[in-house]
Amino acid sequence: MLSRNAHKSVIAGVIINGVEPIWVHPKFDAERHMAHPPEPDDVRDRLREHPDAKGMLLITPTELGSCADIRGVADVCHAADVPLIVDEAWGAHLPFHPGLPSWGMDADADLVVTSVHKMGGAIEQSSVFHLQHDRVSVDVLKQREDLLGTTSASSLVYAALDGWRRQMAEQGHGLLDTALRRAERLRAALDELPGLAVMGDEIVREGLAAEFDPLKIVVDVRDLGITGMQAAEWLRAERHVDVGGSDSCRISASITHSDDDETEKILLEALRSLVDGADSIERQRPVRLPEPRALELEQAVLPRAAFFGPAEQVPAEQAVGRISAETISPYPPGVPVVAPGEVITEEVVDYLRSGIEHGFLVSDAADPSLETFRVLTRP
């Protein structure tokens, strides 16, 4: 996402003071029904269209492990004299082994924000900034952090962050080397199981992503006749195994520095059991997945204006063509399908409604059942 505002809106990752967001669309993967990060040329084109943009926010790696060409995007941004901010929530481990994708700081990003509690060893809410160059003012960054952060910081969070940093500095290469070998064994074993399609670095060879994090075990289960959500529920109920994520197509798991032979064995045996037991899982009506481009909705009103504007609840069938006054993020995977200010389409309503029937949770909508939608009141 590009921002026309001062650096503060880019750093916070939100739209402030009614500033228009300029979306750099991801690379859609129709076969896998997922989105990969945009390429440098995509960013260059948008910067040329919007020369007054003030910064670029890039999300990489994705939750499913596909990674952007950070250095390429950084070169494009710096040629336009704008900073590159990387949301590297799933990349805490990247600096500590050469067999992993590029770390944003090594790839010349100006600011990297990392959620260490995801792929690192810190506790929940443990995140850090990494800053270099002079395109983002350290004083401005500190002021914004003071504005948004708590005045009652947790000593446990700080201790966990420092403990993780020291462990990785002293032992990280060896621990991650073991994790990479473990992930390679798992991927090879799962490739032999019928009905499972394990995503790997073929997405790089196909030109869909610049790099791939091999510690993400992403398994498409559609050939078993079930969805990822059903697979996750079955694994939890029948094998007492929780996977990291699921959606209508797949499940995903993360191999980390703390896994061992026992956890590797448990995951592999659980997925073998899933293959053997898939026929016993009740078939449900499929989620009506839209074409990828149907998810690119028209932004008719600024998000802030739509969210705080006069709104009403209308039946789902009457929401088509109206402007959303809310965010709608089906879980799993928890990624917004509709943002405030976007025009709701029939394809999106069908997708969301079929997802509700299938088991989606939509906690951020005013009506989680999606029988009604919150839309801007017509003038």
C-alpha positions as semicolon CSV with decimal commas, in nm:
position;residue;x (nm);y (nm);z (nm)
1;M;0,000;0,000;0,000
2;L;0,120;0,349;-0,083
3;S;0,034;0,651;0,128
4;R;0,012;1,017;0,037
5;N;0,035;1,128;0,399
6;A;0,342;1,195;0,608
7;H;0,540;0,897;0,731
8;K;0,316;0,845;1,031
9;S;0,034;0,683;0,836
10;V;0,268;0,439;0,665
11;I;0,439;0,339;0,988
12;A;0,113;0,276;1,168
13;G;-0,027;0,087;0,869
14;V;-0,354;0,277;0,883
15;I;-0,516;0,565;0,699
16;I;-0,508;0,888;0,902
17;N;-0,678;1,224;0,849
18;G;-0,884;1,111;0,552
19;V;-0,582;1,035;0,333
20;E;-0,650;0,819;0,027
21;P;-0,484;0,474;0,022
22;I;-0,329;0,367;-0,305
23;W;-0,343;-0,010;-0,325
24;V;-0,068;-0,201;-0,505
25;H;-0,250;-0,518;-0,598
26;P;-0,089;-0,853;-0,518
27;K;-0,019;-1,128;-0,767
28;F;-0,323;-1,356;-0,766
29;D;-0,274;-1,732;-0,790
30;A;-0,597;-1,864;-0,939
31;E;-0,499;-2,233;-0,911
32;R;-0,424;-2,215;-0,538
33;H;-0,670;-1,932;-0,472
34;M;-0,422;-1,718;-0,283
35;A;-0,243;-1,388;-0,321
36;H;0,134;-1,340;-0,339
37;P;0,316;-1,010;-0,275
38;P;0,335;-0,753;-0,557
39;E;0,644;-0,726;-0,775
40;P;0,877;-0,426;-0,817
41;D;0,719;-0,339;-1,153
42;D;0,376;-0,323;-0,987
43;V;0,512;-0,075;-0,733
44;R;0,692;0,127;-1,001
45;D;0,374;0,160;-1,206
46;R;0,173;0,285;-0,909
47;L;0,442;0,531;-0,806
48;R;0,443;0,674;-1,158
49;E;0,065;0,711;-1,141
50;H;0,088;0,877;-0,799
51;P;0,412;1,080;-0,781
52;D;0,293;1,251;-0,463
53;A;0,295;0,922;-0,268
54;K;0,498;0,944;0,053
55;G;0,577;0,582;0,133
56;M;0,523;0,214;0,056
57;L;0,402;-0,055;0,299
58;L;0,488;-0,408;0,185
59;I;0,368;-0,724;0,362
60;T;0,618;-1,008;0,330
61;P;0,639;-1,298;0,402
62;T;0,270;-1,380;0,379
63;E;0,120;-1,610;0,637
64;L;0,160;-1,891;0,383
65;G;0,528;-1,825;0,327
66;S;0,543;-1,654;-0,013
67;C;0,786;-1,362;-0,020
68;A;0,836;-1,043;-0,214
69;D;1,146;-0,919;-0,392
70;I;1,219;-0,672;-0,112
71;R;1,540;-0,538;-0,261
72;G;1,372;-0,482;-0,596
73;V;1,085;-0,296;-0,431
74;A;1,331;-0,097;-0,216
75;D;1,524;0,010;-0,526
76;V;1,201;0,129;-0,689
77;C;1,094;0,320;-0,378
78;H;1,432;0,480;-0,323
79;A;1,452;0,588;-0,687
80;A;1,129;0,777;-0,618
81;D;1,272;0,903;-0,288
82;V;1,007;0,736;-0,072
83;P;1,070;0,497;0,219
84;L;0,988;0,127;0,211
85;I;0,825;-0,006;0,528
86;V;0,803;-0,384;0,552
87;D;0,544;-0,560;0,766
88;E;0,751;-0,870;0,838
89;A;0,516;-1,020;1,096
90;W;0,604;-1,375;0,989
91;G;0,977;-1,314;0,950
92;A;1,138;-1,303;1,295
93;H;1,360;-1,598;1,205
94;L;1,481;-1,468;0,867
95;P;1,804;-1,292;0,977
96;F;1,954;-1,602;1,134
97;H;2,008;-1,851;0,849
98;P;2,116;-1,806;0,484
99;G;1,877;-2,080;0,373
100;L;1,579;-1,860;0,457
101;P;1,432;-1,576;0,250
102;S;1,579;-1,228;0,262
103;W;1,540;-1,021;0,577
104;G;1,403;-0,673;0,510
105;M;1,699;-0,494;0,668
106;D;1,948;-0,690;0,455
107;A;1,735;-0,611;0,149
108;D;1,758;-0,232;0,208
109;A;1,412;-0,164;0,353
110;D;1,395;0,154;0,559
111;L;1,177;0,019;0,840
112;V;1,086;-0,339;0,928
113;V;0,820;-0,430;1,183
114;T;0,846;-0,785;1,315
115;S;0,604;-0,983;1,531
116;V;0,852;-1,197;1,720
117;H;0,575;-1,403;1,880
118;K;0,484;-1,562;1,544
119;M;0,797;-1,732;1,409
120;G;1,025;-1,642;1,700
121;G;1,039;-1,742;2,064
122;A;0,881;-1,443;2,238
123;I;0,540;-1,428;2,404
124;E;0,226;-1,274;2,255
125;Q;0,239;-0,902;2,165
126;S;0,619;-0,908;2,136
127;S;0,708;-0,694;1,833
128;V;1,003;-0,479;1,731
129;F;1,098;-0,202;1,489
130;H;1,416;-0,222;1,282
131;L;1,521;0,114;1,134
132;Q;1,796;0,224;0,897
133;H;1,876;0,512;0,658
134;D;1,725;0,857;0,706
135;R;1,398;0,841;0,511
136;V;1,203;0,771;0,829
137;S;1,282;1,005;1,116
138;V;1,371;0,822;1,435
139;D;1,216;1,107;1,635
140;V;0,889;1,086;1,442
141;L;0,884;0,709;1,479
142;K;0,938;0,736;1,854
143;Q;0,661;0,995;1,887
144;R;0,416;0,777;1,697
145;E;0,509;0,474;1,906
146;D;0,458;0,678;2,223
147;L;0,117;0,788;2,095
148;L;-0,003;0,435;2,020
149;G;0,187;0,230;2,276
150;T;0,109;0,156;2,637
151;T;0,255;0,343;2,934
152;S;0,241;0,017;3,132
153;A;0,485;-0,195;2,936
154;S;0,524;-0,561;3,033
155;S;0,863;-0,667;3,163
156;L;0,779;-1,021;3,045
157;V;0,752;-0,898;2,685
158;Y;1,087;-0,721;2,702
159;A;1,254;-1,020;2,867
160;A;1,112;-1,257;2,606
161;L;1,238;-1,035;2,325
162;D;1,585;-1,011;2,469
163;G;1,596;-1,384;2,543
164;W;1,499;-1,465;2,186
165;R;1,758;-1,222;2,047
166;R;2,036;-1,377;2,255
167;Q;1,933;-1,736;2,175
168;M;1,932;-1,664;1,802
169;A;2,261;-1,472;1,812
170;E;2,432;-1,762;1,990
171;Q;2,250;-2,070;1,858
172;G;2,018;-1,954;1,581
173;H;2,203;-2,096;1,281
174;G;2,222;-2,447;1,426
175;L;1,863;-2,447;1,550
176;L;1,726;-2,323;1,219
177;D;1,947;-2,561;1,022
178;T;1,781;-2,847;1,208
179;A;1,436;-2,697;1,149
180;L;1,502;-2,665;0,775
181;R;1,605;-3,030;0,749
182;R;1,298;-3,127;0,948
183;A;1,070;-2,929;0,717
184;E;1,234;-3,089;0,412
185;R;1,168;-3,438;0,551
186;L;0,808;-3,353;0,630
187;R;0,745;-3,204;0,288
188;A;0,890;-3,512;0,116
189;A;0,681;-3,749;0,330
190;L;0,359;-3,551;0,273
191;D;0,420;-3,543;-0,102
192;E;0,375;-3,922;-0,095
193;L;0,029;-3,906;0,061
194;P;-0,266;-3,921;-0,182
195;G;-0,502;-3,626;-0,182
196;L;-0,252;-3,378;-0,038
197;A;-0,073;-3,109;-0,240
198;V;0,216;-2,951;-0,050
199;M;0,321;-2,605;-0,162
200;G;0,692;-2,547;-0,210
201;D;0,938;-2,345;-0,411
202;E;0,750;-2,422;-0,731
203;I;0,572;-2,092;-0,670
204;V;0,912;-1,927;-0,726
205;R;0,979;-2,126;-1,043
206;E;0,632;-2,034;-1,169
207;G;0,711;-1,665;-1,118
208;L;0,444;-1,616;-0,851
209;A;0,678;-1,521;-0,565
210;A;1,039;-1,408;-0,535
211;E;1,117;-1,648;-0,249
212;F;0,945;-1,907;-0,031
213;D;0,988;-1,982;0,337
214;P;1,042;-2,361;0,354
215;L;0,947;-2,368;0,723
216;K;0,583;-2,309;0,626
217;I;0,412;-2,643;0,555
218;V;0,113;-2,545;0,340
219;V;-0,108;-2,839;0,244
220;D;-0,400;-2,818;-0,002
221;V;-0,664;-3,075;0,098
222;R;-0,928;-3,015;-0,169
223;D;-0,852;-3,344;-0,345
224;L;-0,966;-3,522;-0,027
225;G;-1,312;-3,377;-0,088
226;I;-1,298;-3,155;0,220
227;T;-1,194;-2,800;0,305
228;G;-0,903;-2,683;0,512
229;M;-1,146;-2,576;0,784
230;Q;-1,288;-2,926;0,805
231;A;-0,938;-3,073;0,807
232;A;-0,834;-2,845;1,093
233;E;-1,142;-2,935;1,297
234;W;-1,091;-3,307;1,235
235;L;-0,725;-3,291;1,335
236;R;-0,815;-3,108;1,655
237;A;-1,099;-3,343;1,748
238;E;-0,951;-3,676;1,640
239;R;-0,575;-3,629;1,679
240;H;-0,552;-3,339;1,930
241;V;-0,335;-3,148;1,685
242;D;-0,385;-2,777;1,618
243;V;-0,253;-2,643;1,288
244;G;-0,143;-2,285;1,249
245;G;-0,403;-2,185;0,992
246;S;-0,677;-2,308;0,762
247;D;-0,913;-2,180;0,496
248;S;-1,149;-2,320;0,238
249;C;-0,860;-2,479;0,044
250;R;-0,578;-2,571;0,280
251;I;-0,418;-2,602;0,619
252;S;-0,079;-2,468;0,720
253;A;0,173;-2,546;0,990
254;S;0,500;-2,381;1,091
255;I;0,817;-2,569;1,173
256;T;1,024;-2,368;1,417
257;H;1,349;-2,386;1,610
258;S;1,163;-2,546;1,901
259;D;1,025;-2,848;1,713
260;D;1,181;-3,186;1,772
261;D;1,152;-3,543;1,644
262;E;0,841;-3,603;1,851
263;T;0,646;-3,304;1,717
264;E;0,757;-3,392;1,363
265;K;0,625;-3,746;1,412
266;I;0,296;-3,624;1,562
267;L;0,223;-3,392;1,270
268;L;0,310;-3,651;1,005
269;E;0,102;-3,926;1,170
270;A;-0,190;-3,687;1,215
271;L;-0,191;-3,597;0,846
272;R;-0,164;-3,965;0,747
273;S;-0,469;-4,029;0,963
274;L;-0,649;-3,739;0,797
275;V;-0,593;-3,897;0,455
276;D;-0,719;-4,232;0,581
277;G;-1,020;-4,079;0,757
278;A;-1,122;-3,815;0,505
279;D;-1,405;-4,029;0,365
280;S;-1,573;-4,025;0,708
281;I;-1,592;-3,643;0,711
282;E;-1,935;-3,515;0,617
283;R;-1,937;-3,339;0,281
284;Q;-2,060;-2,982;0,290
285;R;-2,179;-2,745;0,024
286;P;-1,870;-2,584;-0,125
287;V;-1,768;-2,227;-0,058
288;R;-1,841;-2,027;-0,373
289;L;-1,492;-1,896;-0,435
290;P;-1,492;-1,592;-0,663
291;E;-1,246;-1,526;-0,940
292;P;-0,944;-1,349;-0,784
293;R;-1,013;-1,020;-0,962
294;A;-1,363;-1,015;-0,816
295;L;-1,201;-0,947;-0,480
296;E;-1,059;-0,616;-0,605
297;L;-1,349;-0,394;-0,506
298;E;-1,395;-0,034;-0,611
299;Q;-1,293;0,217;-0,343
300;A;-1,573;0,474;-0,375
301;V;-1,529;0,656;-0,042
302;L;-1,230;0,703;0,185
303;P;-1,220;0,431;0,456
304;R;-1,237;0,675;0,746
305;A;-1,528;0,868;0,595
306;A;-1,719;0,546;0,531
307;F;-1,654;0,398;0,874
308;F;-1,766;0,708;1,061
309;G;-2,035;0,814;0,816
310;P;-2,414;0,772;0,850
311;A;-2,494;0,404;0,804
312;E;-2,777;0,154;0,804
313;Q;-2,820;-0,224;0,810
314;V;-2,974;-0,368;0,493
315;P;-3,058;-0,728;0,397
316;A;-2,774;-0,907;0,218
317;E;-2,953;-0,911;-0,116
318;Q;-2,996;-0,533;-0,097
319;A;-2,629;-0,469;-0,014
320;V;-2,511;-0,528;-0,372
321;G;-2,402;-0,199;-0,523
322;R;-2,397;-0,021;-0,186
323;I;-2,089;0,124;-0,015
324;S;-1,967;-0,070;0,286
325;A;-1,943;0,109;0,620
326;E;-1,761;-0,180;0,788
327;T;-1,475;-0,424;0,754
328;I;-1,571;-0,785;0,678
329;S;-1,297;-1,037;0,751
330;P;-1,396;-1,405;0,739
331;Y;-1,204;-1,632;0,976
332;P;-1,026;-1,832;0,862
333;P;-0,802;-1,680;0,733
334;G;-0,895;-1,341;0,883
335;V;-0,807;-1,124;0,582
336;P;-1,055;-0,845;0,499
337;V;-1,269;-0,917;0,195
338;V;-1,456;-0,587;0,224
339;A;-1,314;-0,262;0,364
340;P;-1,505;0,054;0,455
341;G;-1,571;0,265;0,149
342;E;-1,568;-0,023;-0,100
343;V;-1,861;-0,108;-0,327
344;I;-2,015;-0,445;-0,237
345;T;-2,063;-0,681;-0,533
346;E;-2,285;-0,983;-0,590
347;E;-1,982;-1,214;-0,618
348;V;-1,853;-1,106;-0,279
349;V;-2,193;-1,142;-0,113
350;D;-2,227;-1,495;-0,258
351;Y;-1,877;-1,584;-0,141
352;L;-1,928;-1,454;0,211
353;R;-2,276;-1,602;0,253
354;S;-2,162;-1,945;0,131
355;G;-1,869;-1,919;0,369
356;I;-2,100;-1,851;0,662
357;E;-2,297;-2,166;0,572
358;H;-1,969;-2,352;0,565
359;G;-1,837;-2,231;0,899
360;F;-1,670;-1,893;0,848
361;L;-1,667;-1,664;1,152
362;V;-1,697;-1,291;1,083
363;S;-1,631;-1,124;1,414
364;D;-1,577;-0,771;1,285
365;A;-1,907;-0,728;1,098
366;A;-2,198;-0,558;1,275
367;D;-2,405;-0,867;1,192
368;P;-2,177;-1,175;1,213
369;S;-2,443;-1,387;1,040
370;L;-2,416;-1,158;0,734
371;E;-2,790;-1,172;0,690
372;T;-2,753;-0,795;0,686
373;F;-2,469;-0,563;0,586
374;R;-2,377;-0,224;0,728
375;V;-2,369;0,027;0,441
376;L;-2,355;0,401;0,400
377;T;-2,692;0,572;0,405
378;R;-2,784;0,703;0,063
379;P;-2,799;1,084;0,033
